[in-house]
Phi, psi and omega in degrees: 000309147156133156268039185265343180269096176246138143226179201280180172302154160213151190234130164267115185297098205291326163341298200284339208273301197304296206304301173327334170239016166256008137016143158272327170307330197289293179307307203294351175254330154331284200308288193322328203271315199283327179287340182271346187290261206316304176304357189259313148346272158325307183273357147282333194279341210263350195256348172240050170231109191284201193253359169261001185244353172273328174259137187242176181233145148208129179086036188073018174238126177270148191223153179272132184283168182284153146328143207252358159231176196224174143243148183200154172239136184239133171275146171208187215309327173226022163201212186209131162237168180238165207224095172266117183207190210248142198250002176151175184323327169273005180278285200316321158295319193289329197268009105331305188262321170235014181052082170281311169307306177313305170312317174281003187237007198224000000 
């Protein structure tokens, strides 16, 4: 059965492959897998994160701290990735201390 399925030589064309894959379709769904990866994140991070440490005061105004991961997509030289990493010191902790990132990719 099978050799009843053969096919022939083809050359791939590398061009078309790079274009095809630094796409806007391409990216735009990398953005979509990493955003949703960094909100899964985030939402594991809020839960060890106390209610004195999501906020700081400067000039007398309390400011909401950033998330502690971003998602992004970078096209580089032949393809396009998209990248979820830590946005300051508390990204940089929680993902030390509890392998948050680690957890979502495994």
């Amino acid at each position: 059965m099978a050799d009843a399925l053969r096919f022939g030589r083809f050359t791939l064309d590398r061009a078309g492959v790079i274009e095809i894959s630094k796409s806007a379709a391409v990216q735009s769904a990398l953005g979509s897998i990493a955003s949703s990866m960094a909100n899964r994140a985030n939402a594991e991070a809020s839960t060890r994160i106390s209610d004195e440490d999501a906020t700081f005061t400067r000039n007398g105004h309390e400011i909401a701290r950033k998330h502690p991961y971003e998602a992004e997509v970078k096209a580089i030289r032949r393809t396009a990735i998209g990248i979820v990493s830590t946005t300051g010191e508390q990204g940089m902790r929680d993902q030390s201390l509890n392998h948050t990132l680690d957890g979502l990719n495994h």
